[in-house]
Amino acid sequence: MADESYDYLIVGAGFAGSVLAERLAADANKRVLLIDRRSHIGGNAYDYYNDDGILIHQYGPHIFHTNAKRIIDYLSKFTEWRPYEHRVLAHVDGQLVPIPINLSTLNQLYQLEMTPEEAEQFLVARAEPVAEIKTSEDVVINQVGRELYEKFFRGYTTKQWGLDPSQLDKSVTSRVPTRTNDDDRYFIDEYQQMPLHGYTAMFNKMLDHPNIDIMLNVDYREIRDSIKHGHLIFTGPVDEYFDYCFGKLPYRSLEFRHLTIDQPQFQPVAVVNYPDQQVEHTRITEYKYLTGQTHPKTAITYEIPQAEGDPYYPVPRPENTELYRRYQALAENTPNVTFVGRLATYKYYNMDQVVGQALATYQRLMEAKNSPTLIAEMH
Ligand SMILES: Cc1cc2nc3c(=O)[nH]c(=O)nc-3n(C[C@H](O)[C@H](O)[C@H](O)COP(=O)(O)OP(=O)(O)OC[C@H]3O[C@@H](n4cnc5c(N)ncnc54)[C@H](O)[C@@H]3O)c2cc1C
């Protein structure tokens, strides 16, 4: 392998690296080496059949949703789909109620029979307007008031981030919608569907091309001097690439506790959230809802947030954004290397956004190749 020469070396076989490998190999006829330090392709979207034959997601539930038809069109070359609309319940005051908060949540929790108009009034009466919304706490209290904030958000967010919502940027909770109708879908995107045979099967098809070689269980640092290659595409952590020269970018990690239960069903929906601070897990996922698999047993995963471990969520605080900006400036001035994906840009992205980012990066690489001015700019 070391004797071979590649047009592109791609570090990381998640969505970012795999989409770029596929485009460069199949569309631009380039020779690509794709490496990952994990033992599998697919990055965090990796799924597999456990010892009991149930398809599970190793790194927690990955639900595909997008408004971009072009992303669906692109991925549809590698998979068929099954329709799936995600629904989540929260365990609050001893009941299971829909989250995001909707009409049923309020009626169930307060034993009322409100109409949507009454529910709107109910929330307006409870909301505590905050003059300048800065933190995650401000966002929720401003929208639904302190009581619902304490029941649904405070414990969950504190467990998830290891920080009180009053210390977290407003972006963390500004994504949480509140509804006064009966819509109990977690996402409202136009396309909500799961790869019919799972993510790993989709990645296998995407990467099945004679121009693509794959090396697993290998870190970039181990091979960077021995593989002859042209352009480098790096989808790993940007601070790691630069040897943490400005310090470590903080991430929140998770422990995934996977179990098989000897009964066909465990809970009424795919995901149940546990905002209560008395229990350490934030949520439990039951995969058969996502995959549509029928099986006499069922597989679930407890998610327990951790300070240390694999980097999963960039911690959204202004000082971290500031630190990332310094790495970003270095990255932009590193010739012949393109940084793409969630770890390389220190930003939480959904899968469809990473696919979009990778496709746009491919376009830019191709345009730069055909334009000397752009090449200079990219460097
Ligand atoms: C718990 C959790 C749940 C999520 N749920 C959803 C969801 O429901 N819907 C959704 O749309 N998105 C979800 N996401 C986001 C989704 O995981 C990301 O959008 C997607 O994985 C990003 O792809 P990526 O290629 O940028 O990164 P990754 O998938 O992380 O891939 C990067 C790869 O690079 C490899 N790598 C890093 N450094 C090196 C190195 N030095 N050498 C070799 N290899 C290296 C890593 O091993 C990894 O496999 C979730 C994320 C998490 C953490």
XYZ file of C-alpha atoms in Angstrom, residues 187-329:
143
model
C -38.881 16.990 13.459
C -40.977 18.896 10.961
C -38.665 18.445 7.942
C -40.226 17.546 4.623
C -38.224 14.321 4.271
C -38.143 11.960 7.253
C -36.888 8.510 6.352
C -34.317 5.927 7.335
C -31.984 3.941 5.038
C -33.924 0.711 4.481
C -31.021 -1.622 5.272
C -29.228 0.733 7.657
C -26.433 3.304 7.419
C -23.493 0.897 7.162
C -25.066 -0.857 4.173
C -25.482 2.566 2.547
C -21.822 3.489 3.233
C -20.649 0.129 1.857
C -22.401 0.847 -1.424
C -21.123 4.423 -1.532
C -17.515 3.317 -1.095
C -17.647 0.303 -3.400
C -15.556 1.755 -6.227
C -12.275 0.568 -7.787
C -10.721 4.030 -7.286
C -11.230 3.865 -3.493
C -8.941 2.000 -1.093
C -9.942 1.845 2.562
C -7.667 1.375 5.582
C -9.276 0.915 9.010
C -7.785 0.884 12.538
C -5.178 3.398 11.440
C -4.578 6.902 12.732
C -3.513 9.638 10.348
C -0.355 10.250 12.412
C 0.782 6.654 11.833
C 0.714 6.836 8.056
C 1.117 10.497 7.139
C 4.778 10.116 6.230
C 4.532 6.772 4.478
C 1.652 7.289 2.036
C 2.305 9.237 -1.136
C -0.667 11.465 -1.753
C -1.761 14.724 -3.291
C -4.426 16.775 -1.557
C -5.394 15.902 2.039
C -8.995 16.011 3.236
C -9.131 15.976 7.020
C -12.423 15.266 8.827
C -10.924 14.623 12.294
C -10.603 17.140 15.143
C -8.983 20.364 13.904
C -7.153 20.974 17.216
C -5.625 17.477 17.037
C -4.329 18.168 13.500
C -2.441 21.182 14.845
C -1.135 19.283 17.905
C -3.391 21.301 20.246
C -1.068 24.277 19.796
C -3.664 26.703 21.211
C -5.080 24.194 23.723
C -7.854 21.581 23.513
C -11.269 22.401 22.088
C -13.786 21.224 24.717
C -16.241 18.472 23.823
C -18.984 16.706 25.733
C -18.881 12.935 25.513
C -21.358 10.094 26.047
C -21.332 6.564 27.317
C -23.632 4.258 25.363
C -24.909 1.290 27.382
C -26.343 -1.226 24.903
C -28.697 -3.984 26.138
C -30.881 -6.675 24.614
C -34.157 -7.284 26.456
C -35.951 -10.610 26.212
C -39.322 -9.164 25.237
C -40.583 -7.791 21.905
C -41.092 -4.192 23.077
C -39.622 -2.054 25.868
C -41.190 1.440 25.579
C -43.992 3.073 23.526
C -41.760 5.127 21.170
C -38.193 5.060 19.831
C -36.813 7.548 22.350
C -37.814 8.424 25.911
C -36.080 11.405 27.530
C -35.321 11.526 31.261
C -35.003 15.164 32.388
C -34.964 14.081 36.049
C -31.559 14.719 37.642
C -32.030 11.731 39.970
C -31.182 9.338 37.116
C -27.873 9.585 35.292
C -29.069 8.766 31.756
C -30.596 11.434 29.508
C -32.500 9.102 27.208
C -33.259 5.507 26.240
C -33.563 4.463 22.598
C -35.334 1.375 21.300
C -34.057 0.687 17.789
C -36.802 -1.470 16.306
C -38.963 1.651 15.898
C -36.234 3.249 13.761
C -35.365 0.207 11.696
C -38.766 -1.482 11.365
C -37.147 -4.806 12.252
C -39.369 -7.527 13.693
C -37.671 -9.702 16.319
C -38.847 -11.541 19.428
C -36.330 -9.545 21.490
C -35.596 -5.820 21.506
C -32.412 -3.736 21.794
C -32.116 -0.512 23.772
C -29.382 1.989 24.588
C -28.974 4.180 27.649
C -27.087 7.423 27.009
C -25.060 8.753 29.896
C -23.271 12.082 29.362
C -19.571 12.202 30.258
C -16.911 14.866 30.568
C -14.184 12.635 29.063
C -14.230 10.237 26.113
C -14.843 10.370 22.368
C -15.614 13.914 21.196
C -19.358 14.127 20.426
C -20.754 17.587 21.069
C -18.756 20.840 20.785
C -19.548 22.833 23.947
C -21.267 26.026 22.743
C -19.678 28.772 24.830
C -18.262 32.033 23.436
C -14.714 31.306 24.632
C -14.752 27.970 22.773
C -15.912 29.649 19.561
C -13.073 32.112 20.035
C -10.553 29.279 20.439
C -11.939 27.533 17.346
C -11.524 30.769 15.334
C -7.777 30.598 15.997
C -7.593 27.034 14.671
C -9.810 28.016 11.752
C -7.350 30.765 10.793
